[in-house]
Every structure is written in C-alpha cells, then in structure tokens.
mmCIF file of C-alpha atoms in Angstrom:
data_model
loop_
_atom_site.group_PDB
_atom_site.id
_atom_site.type_symbol
_atom_site.label_atom_id
_atom_site.label_comp_id
_atom_site.label_asym_id
_atom_site.label_seq_id
_atom_site.Cartn_x
_atom_site.Cartn_y
_atom_site.Cartn_z
ATOM 1 C CA MET A 7 0.423 -0.038 -0.006
ATOM 2 C CA ARG A 8 1.460 3.385 -1.585
ATOM 3 C CA PRO A 9 1.374 5.960 1.768
ATOM 4 C CA ALA A 10 -0.406 8.819 1.062
ATOM 5 C CA PRO A 11 0.777 11.898 -0.573
ATOM 6 C CA ARG A 12 2.720 14.371 1.849
ATOM 7 C CA SER A 13 0.469 17.081 2.051
ATOM 8 C CA ARG A 14 -2.674 14.910 2.446
ATOM 9 C CA ARG A 15 -0.875 13.586 5.321
ATOM 10 C CA PHE A 16 0.022 16.715 6.961
ATOM 11 C CA ALA A 17 -3.759 17.861 6.660
ATOM 12 C CA LEU A 18 -4.785 14.386 8.401
ATOM 13 C CA VAL A 19 -2.377 15.391 11.495
ATOM 14 C CA GLY A 20 -4.337 18.737 11.510
ATOM 15 C CA ALA A 21 -7.723 17.219 11.430
ATOM 16 C CA VAL A 22 -6.824 14.981 14.392
ATOM 17 C CA CYS A 23 -4.660 17.642 16.362
ATOM 18 C CA ALA A 24 -8.059 20.181 16.188
ATOM 19 C CA GLY A 25 -10.315 16.894 17.299
ATOM 20 C CA LEU A 26 -7.607 16.377 20.208
ATOM 21 C CA VAL A 27 -7.727 20.347 21.027
ATOM 22 C CA VAL A 28 -11.754 20.173 21.204
ATOM 23 C CA GLY A 29 -12.224 17.764 23.086
ATOM 24 C CA GLY A 30 -9.819 19.125 25.510
ATOM 25 C CA ALA A 31 -6.819 16.969 25.566
ATOM 26 C CA GLY A 32 -4.461 19.810 24.002
ATOM 27 C CA LEU A 33 -1.607 17.555 23.567
ATOM 28 C CA THR A 34 1.932 19.541 22.854
ATOM 29 C CA ALA A 35 2.586 17.272 20.042
ATOM 30 C CA CYS A 36 0.262 18.526 17.788
ATOM 31 C CA GLY A 37 2.244 22.187 18.149
ATOM 32 C CA GLY A 38 5.262 20.762 15.756
ATOM 33 C CA GLY A 39 7.177 23.246 18.084
ATOM 34 C CA SER A 40 9.920 22.525 20.620
ATOM 35 C CA GLY A 41 7.534 22.256 24.104
ATOM 36 C CA GLY A 42 9.492 25.204 25.293
ATOM 37 C CA GLY A 43 6.446 27.380 25.570
ATOM 38 C CA GLU A 44 6.035 30.874 24.401
ATOM 39 C CA ASP A 45 8.692 34.004 24.021
ATOM 40 C CA PRO A 46 7.676 36.399 26.620
ATOM 41 C CA ASP A 47 9.800 38.949 24.761
ATOM 42 C CA ALA A 48 8.045 38.237 21.142
ATOM 43 C CA GLY A 49 6.503 41.176 20.251
ATOM 44 C CA THR A 50 8.546 43.378 22.603
ATOM 45 C CA ASN A 51 11.326 46.096 22.697
ATOM 46 C CA GLY A 52 13.331 43.512 24.133
ATOM 47 C CA VAL A 53 15.252 44.947 27.328
ATOM 48 C CA GLY A 54 12.976 41.986 29.463
ATOM 49 C CA LYS A 55 15.758 40.277 28.582
ATOM 50 C CA LEU A 56 18.629 42.511 29.835
ATOM 51 C CA SER A 57 19.190 42.432 33.654
ATOM 52 C CA ALA A 58 17.699 44.678 35.876
ATOM 53 C CA ALA A 59 20.712 47.407 36.146
ATOM 54 C CA ARG A 60 20.499 47.867 32.266
ATOM 55 C CA ILE A 61 16.740 48.083 32.306
ATOM 56 C CA GLN A 62 16.821 51.135 34.584
ATOM 57 C CA SER A 63 20.001 52.531 32.857
ATOM 58 C CA LYS A 64 17.711 52.027 30.123
ATOM 59 C CA ALA A 65 14.696 53.594 31.116
ATOM 60 C CA ARG A 66 16.475 56.513 32.350
ATOM 61 C CA GLN A 67 18.030 57.686 28.941
ATOM 62 C CA VAL A 68 14.863 57.447 27.433
ATOM 63 C CA ALA A 69 12.880 59.398 30.234
ATOM 64 C CA GLU A 70 15.784 62.062 29.741
ATOM 65 C CA ALA A 71 15.678 62.310 25.998
ATOM 66 C CA ALA A 72 11.536 62.622 26.479
ATOM 67 C CA PRO A 73 10.860 66.214 25.812
ATOM 68 C CA ALA A 74 8.248 65.676 28.153
ATOM 69 C CA VAL A 75 5.818 63.563 30.977
ATOM 70 C CA ARG A 76 2.991 63.640 33.017
ATOM 71 C CA LEU A 77 3.666 62.685 36.488
ATOM 72 C CA SER A 78 1.106 61.629 39.139
ATOM 73 C CA GLY A 79 0.684 59.993 42.167
ATOM 74 C CA THR A 80 1.665 60.424 45.860
ATOM 75 C CA VAL A 81 5.089 61.505 47.600
ATOM 76 C CA VAL A 82 5.899 61.438 51.468
ATOM 77 C CA SER A 83 8.652 63.681 51.902
ATOM 78 C CA LYS A 84 9.773 64.820 55.640
ATOM 79 C CA GLY A 85 7.107 63.779 57.064
ATOM 80 C CA HIS A 86 4.587 65.965 54.436
ATOM 81 C CA THR A 87 2.664 64.086 51.910
ATOM 82 C CA TYR A 88 2.458 65.864 48.134
ATOM 83 C CA LYS A 89 -0.037 64.506 45.872
ATOM 84 C CA LEU A 90 1.215 65.803 42.847
ATOM 85 C CA ASP A 91 -0.451 65.792 38.843
ATOM 86 C CA MET A 92 2.288 67.735 37.196
ATOM 87 C CA ARG A 93 2.929 67.832 33.394
ATOM 88 C CA LEU A 94 6.613 69.107 32.890
ATOM 89 C CA THR A 95 8.721 69.519 30.128
ATOM 90 C CA HIS A 96 12.562 70.865 28.969
ATOM 91 C CA ASN A 97 12.081 74.651 30.007
ATOM 92 C CA GLY A 98 9.043 74.296 32.638
ATOM 93 C CA GLY A 99 5.893 72.121 33.936
ATOM 94 C CA THR A 100 2.848 73.054 35.192
ATOM 95 C CA GLY A 101 0.036 71.256 37.233
ATOM 96 C CA THR A 102 -1.299 70.816 40.528
ATOM 97 C CA VAL A 103 0.248 70.048 44.163
ATOM 98 C CA THR A 104 -2.160 68.966 47.574
ATOM 99 C CA SER A 105 -0.604 69.386 50.561
ATOM 100 C CA LYS A 106 -1.544 69.274 54.433
ATOM 101 C CA GLY A 107 -2.488 73.211 53.173
ATOM 102 C CA GLY A 108 -4.788 72.711 50.228
ATOM 103 C CA THR A 109 -4.506 72.327 46.661
ATOM 104 C CA PHE A 110 -2.513 74.662 44.527
ATOM 105 C CA GLU A 111 -1.201 75.281 41.064
ATOM 106 C CA LEU A 112 2.132 75.907 39.834
ATOM 107 C CA LEU A 113 3.030 77.566 36.309
ATOM 108 C CA ARG A 114 6.931 77.837 35.404
ATOM 109 C CA VAL A 115 8.158 78.982 32.173
ATOM 110 C CA ASP A 116 11.706 79.288 32.051
ATOM 111 C CA ARG A 117 12.796 80.703 35.430
ATOM 112 C CA ASN A 118 9.238 82.444 35.919
ATOM 113 C CA LEU A 119 7.704 80.958 38.808
ATOM 114 C CA TYR A 120 3.888 81.739 39.468
ATOM 115 C CA LEU A 121 1.381 79.627 42.104
ATOM 116 C CA LYS A 122 -2.409 80.317 42.194
ATOM 117 C CA ALA A 123 -4.610 78.926 44.869
ATOM 118 C CA ASP A 124 -8.037 80.249 46.112
ATOM 119 C CA ALA A 125 -8.059 82.609 49.311
ATOM 120 C CA ASP A 126 -8.673 80.041 51.457
ATOM 121 C CA PHE A 127 -5.181 78.562 50.770
ATOM 122 C CA TRP A 128 -3.836 82.080 51.132
ATOM 123 C CA ALA A 129 -5.511 82.975 54.574
ATOM 124 C CA HIS A 130 -4.603 79.396 55.937
ATOM 125 C CA LYS A 131 -0.941 80.198 55.093
ATOM 126 C CA GLU A 132 -1.399 83.694 56.594
ATOM 127 C CA GLU A 133 -2.782 81.988 59.753
ATOM 128 C CA SER A 134 -0.340 79.638 60.011
ATOM 129 C CA ALA A 135 2.948 82.392 59.258
ATOM 130 C CA GLN A 136 1.545 84.588 61.922
ATOM 131 C CA GLY A 137 0.228 82.024 64.643
ATOM 132 C CA ALA A 138 -1.760 83.550 67.330
ATOM 133 C CA GLY A 139 -0.747 87.184 65.994
ATOM 134 C CA GLY A 140 -2.466 87.319 63.538
ATOM 135 C CA THR A 141 -5.218 89.786 62.351
ATOM 136 C CA GLY A 142 -8.394 87.440 61.336
ATOM 137 C CA GLY A 143 -10.374 89.768 59.149
ATOM 138 C CA ALA A 144 -7.654 91.821 57.977
ATOM 139 C CA ASP A 145 -6.127 88.492 56.506
ATOM 140 C CA ARG A 146 -9.538 87.150 54.903
ATOM 141 C CA GLY A 147 -9.462 90.509 52.804
ATOM 142 C CA ALA A 148 -5.779 90.127 51.611
ATOM 143 C CA ALA A 149 -6.652 86.704 50.618
ATOM 144 C CA ALA A 150 -9.565 87.607 48.693
ATOM 145 C CA LYS A 151 -7.556 89.883 46.590
ATOM 146 C CA LEU A 152 -5.623 86.886 45.945
ATOM 147 C CA ASP A 153 -7.902 84.077 45.260
ATOM 148 C CA GLY A 154 -7.348 81.946 41.700
ATOM 149 C CA LYS A 155 -4.588 85.103 40.365
ATOM 150 C CA TYR A 156 -1.521 83.828 39.362
ATOM 151 C CA VAL A 157 0.939 85.612 42.545
ATOM 152 C CA LYS A 158 5.046 85.475 41.268
ATOM 153 C CA VAL A 159 7.430 83.643 43.319
ATOM 154 C CA PRO A 160 10.499 85.931 43.703
ATOM 155 C CA GLN A 161 13.766 84.237 42.566
ATOM 156 C CA GLY A 162 15.146 85.048 45.720
ATOM 157 C CA ASP A 163 12.653 83.981 47.898
ATOM 158 C CA PRO A 164 13.504 81.166 50.159
ATOM 159 C CA ALA A 165 9.735 79.429 48.580
ATOM 160 C CA TYR A 166 11.477 79.340 44.756
ATOM 161 C CA ARG A 167 13.405 76.548 45.158
ATOM 162 C CA ARG A 168 11.047 74.234 47.055
ATOM 163 C CA LEU A 169 8.807 74.884 44.708
ATOM 164 C CA SER A 170 10.151 74.964 41.220
ATOM 165 C CA GLY A 171 11.424 71.271 42.138
ATOM 166 C CA PHE A 172 7.782 70.600 41.284
ATOM 167 C CA THR A 173 7.855 72.147 38.342
ATOM 168 C CA ASP A 174 11.560 70.395 36.947
ATOM 169 C CA LYS A 175 11.316 67.554 34.906
ATOM 170 C CA GLY A 176 14.539 66.757 35.561
ATOM 171 C CA VAL A 177 15.197 67.117 39.817
ATOM 172 C CA LEU A 178 11.614 65.140 39.712
ATOM 173 C CA LEU A 179 12.507 62.379 37.140
ATOM 174 C CA ASP A 180 16.218 61.621 39.270
ATOM 175 C CA GLY A 181 14.090 61.196 42.651
ATOM 176 C CA THR A 182 11.992 59.153 40.253
ATOM 177 C CA LEU A 183 14.211 57.035 39.180
ATOM 178 C CA ALA A 184 15.842 55.723 41.655
ATOM 179 C CA LEU A 185 16.013 52.806 43.407
ATOM 180 C CA HIS A 186 17.728 51.661 46.384
ATOM 181 C CA GLY A 187 19.874 49.258 47.380
ATOM 182 C CA THR A 188 20.516 45.506 45.073
ATOM 183 C CA LEU A 189 19.266 45.619 42.141
ATOM 184 C CA ALA A 190 17.060 42.459 40.527
ATOM 185 C CA LYS A 191 14.560 41.668 37.670
ATOM 186 C CA GLY A 192 10.967 40.589 38.511
ATOM 187 C CA GLU A 193 8.310 39.114 36.862
ATOM 188 C CA ARG A 194 6.615 40.893 33.681
ATOM 189 C CA GLY A 195 2.402 42.512 33.235
ATOM 190 C CA GLY A 196 0.820 44.161 32.008
ATOM 191 C CA THR A 197 -1.405 43.265 28.429
ATOM 192 C CA GLY A 198 -1.087 45.172 24.871
ATOM 193 C CA ALA A 199 0.715 48.379 25.047
ATOM 194 C CA GLY A 200 0.794 48.262 29.044
ATOM 195 C CA ARG A 201 2.992 45.762 29.019
ATOM 196 C CA PHE A 202 6.171 45.898 31.579
ATOM 197 C CA VAL A 203 9.035 44.176 33.398
ATOM 198 C CA ARG A 204 9.111 45.292 36.901
ATOM 199 C CA ILE A 205 12.708 45.932 38.496
ATOM 200 C CA SER A 206 13.097 46.772 42.318
ATOM 201 C CA GLY A 207 15.624 47.502 44.891
ATOM 202 C CA ASP A 208 16.494 45.216 47.822
ATOM 203 C CA LYS A 209 13.599 43.311 46.727
ATOM 204 C CA GLY A 210 11.135 46.418 46.862
ATOM 205 C CA ALA A 211 12.096 47.507 50.166
ATOM 206 C CA GLY A 212 14.357 49.799 48.070
ATOM 207 C CA GLY A 213 11.656 50.895 45.604
ATOM 208 C CA THR A 214 10.083 49.286 42.509
ATOM 209 C CA LEU A 215 9.572 50.486 38.877
ATOM 210 C CA GLU A 216 7.891 49.031 36.222
ATOM 211 C CA VAL A 217 9.087 49.564 32.753
ATOM 212 C CA SER A 218 7.707 49.462 29.387
ATOM 213 C CA LEU A 219 7.927 46.834 27.223
ATOM 214 C CA LYS A 220 6.675 48.313 23.981
ATOM 215 C CA GLY A 221 7.904 50.749 22.400
ATOM 216 C CA LYS A 222 10.411 52.896 24.446
ATOM 217 C CA PRO A 223 10.895 51.128 27.635
ATOM 218 C CA TYR A 224 9.772 54.564 29.588
ATOM 219 C CA PRO A 225 9.160 53.888 32.522
ATOM 220 C CA LEU A 226 5.169 53.556 33.862
ATOM 221 C CA THR A 227 5.044 53.058 37.931
ATOM 222 C CA LEU A 228 7.231 53.807 40.848
ATOM 223 C CA ARG A 229 6.792 52.876 44.332
ATOM 224 C CA ARG A 230 9.075 54.656 46.349
ATOM 225 C CA ALA A 231 11.366 52.998 49.064
ATOM 226 C CA GLY A 232 9.468 52.783 51.963
ATOM 227 C CA GLY A 233 6.485 53.127 50.980
ATOM 228 C CA THR A 234 6.808 56.735 50.431
ATOM 229 C CA GLY A 235 4.545 56.910 47.578
ATOM 230 C CA THR A 236 3.476 56.291 44.329
ATOM 231 C CA LEU A 237 4.637 57.546 41.094
ATOM 232 C CA ARG A 238 2.557 56.761 37.583
ATOM 233 C CA LEU A 239 4.583 58.593 34.375
ATOM 234 C CA SER A 240 2.474 59.145 31.158
ATOM 235 C CA GLU A 241 2.009 60.987 28.738
ATOM 236 C CA TRP A 242 5.679 60.769 27.198
ATOM 237 C CA GLY A 243 6.856 63.236 24.278
ATOM 238 C CA GLN A 244 3.173 64.877 24.135
ATOM 239 C CA LEU A 245 4.158 68.683 24.631
ATOM 240 C CA VAL A 246 3.513 71.011 27.058
ATOM 241 C CA PRO A 247 1.437 74.290 25.789
ATOM 242 C CA LEU A 248 3.589 76.708 28.577
ATOM 243 C CA ARG A 249 2.880 80.700 28.219
ATOM 244 C CA GLU A 250 3.191 83.356 30.956
ATOM 245 C CA PRO A 251 0.277 84.601 32.459
ATOM 246 C CA ASP A 252 -1.743 87.733 31.561
ATOM 247 C CA LYS A 253 -1.348 90.777 33.514
ATOM 248 C CA GLY A 254 -4.839 90.912 34.523
ATOM 249 C CA GLU A 255 -4.354 87.245 35.530
ATOM 250 C CA THR A 256 -1.371 87.761 37.922
ATOM 251 C CA VAL A 257 -0.990 89.597 41.483
ATOM 252 C CA ASP A 258 1.561 90.887 43.511
ATOM 253 C CA TYR A 259 1.662 89.415 46.922
ATOM 254 C CA GLY A 260 3.518 92.010 47.930
ATOM 255 C CA GLN A 261 5.705 90.350 50.160
ATOM 256 C CA GLN A 262 7.795 87.043 51.072
ATOM 257 C CA LEU A 263 5.319 84.474 50.646
ATOM 258 C CA PRO A 264 4.811 82.521 53.734
ATOM 259 C CA THR A 265 7.684 79.969 54.963
ATOM 260 C CA SER A 266 4.636 77.845 56.484
#
C-alpha cells in the first residue's frame, strides 16, 4: 500500500490535532514546536531580556531624552504627603500640588515661577505664618485679593527653590528613577500596549519600577522606597503648552511668601 501524499498526511494530522484540542486534550505534540513555551519577549522592545541594571539605565536614558512627561501620584517627604499631577517639559511645567494646607497650582515658564490658589489657601498660609497674632478679617481680605490669581514667586524667595522643584523635569525624574540597594528583575505584567517588566531594589524595600515592554522602554510606575508614595509616568513626548499668564491674571503678593 502506497503512503499518502505528504500534503494529505499533514492535512490528516491537522484534523486529528484539531479534534483533540476541541476535545480538551490539548496535546503539545500537535503543536509541532519544541514544547518550550511562548517567548515572553515576543513582540516587545527586548529590554525584558536585559539585567535589572541595564533596564534601569535604558529607562533613564529614554526618560531624560523625552521632551515631556506627565507625573502624578503621591510623595511622602520629611513627614509631609504631597499629591502631584504635573506636566513637565524641558523649560518648565504646570500642574497641581495638594498638601495638608490645601491645593495649589504651579506654573513655571523658563525661570519665571507662578503659584495660584484660592482664598482659603492664602488665608491658611497667613494664619499659619503669623500664629495667634494674626489679624483675622484683615488676613481674609488680603487672601480674597489673591483668590484665583497667579502670584509670581521671586527668585530670591526661599519658597522659589522648594516650589520650582515640582516643575523641574530633571529634578523629579532623578528622584523618580532612583532605586536603592541591590537591583533585581521581577516578573512581567500588563497586556497589549501596557506590557511591562518590573525591577526592584532590595526585594522591593528599595523601591519598585515598572518599565514599558512596548515601544521605547519608558518608566511607567514607581513605588518609592519605604512606602513613601507611588508615582505614575505617562504622556511621554506629548508637548506641554506653556505661556506666561496675562497681566489681568496676576497679582503682586507684596512681600515674601509665607514660609509655612
């Protein structure tokens, strides 16, 4: 008896395998492969194959080169918790910061830094700065003039350095991309465009960073060391339109901003 033609034999094997899969057997022999499983790096940018140190280095390189990024989440620093939602670019940034004293908006264009908040924020700052010696109604009256206005922060004001750091892409990324201790590569996660590989310092105690496996290896999420907050990084490369506020949108504080 002559053997069946090669094409027919393949067709018969395919039919048998299909029947087994439908029947629930799912024999690996029918796959015709090596049985080694799917390549976890198939369809990715390949950084998942690198060491943890190399992944961190790649992520830092593309992050620093990106013209813009959105950074949001929480940061705990010196006993204070800050909630951030900032859009940053090479020459400044804009967004909101929430702390114990309320929420305020920051805008920096080149070296010019502005702060905008409501009357309650300014009244609270005045009362905190003056303590029990505050003048009550007078403070509220002054705060009302600042309500919803951009206040330019003098570069010589001690508050300038602290506040401008929230609008500085380089400063924030330096802190965001820092992992402490011995680096190790963890599991992969996510689906589709959200696929990532996780790296950590000292088994997570030194922070954990998720790096994209699709497109450029941008940092996606940082869980900071010691449980001091979680930050998300998104909108990489999406330009941030920055402009100086109009004169009608600004007001002069008239003195050094409250140090509180």
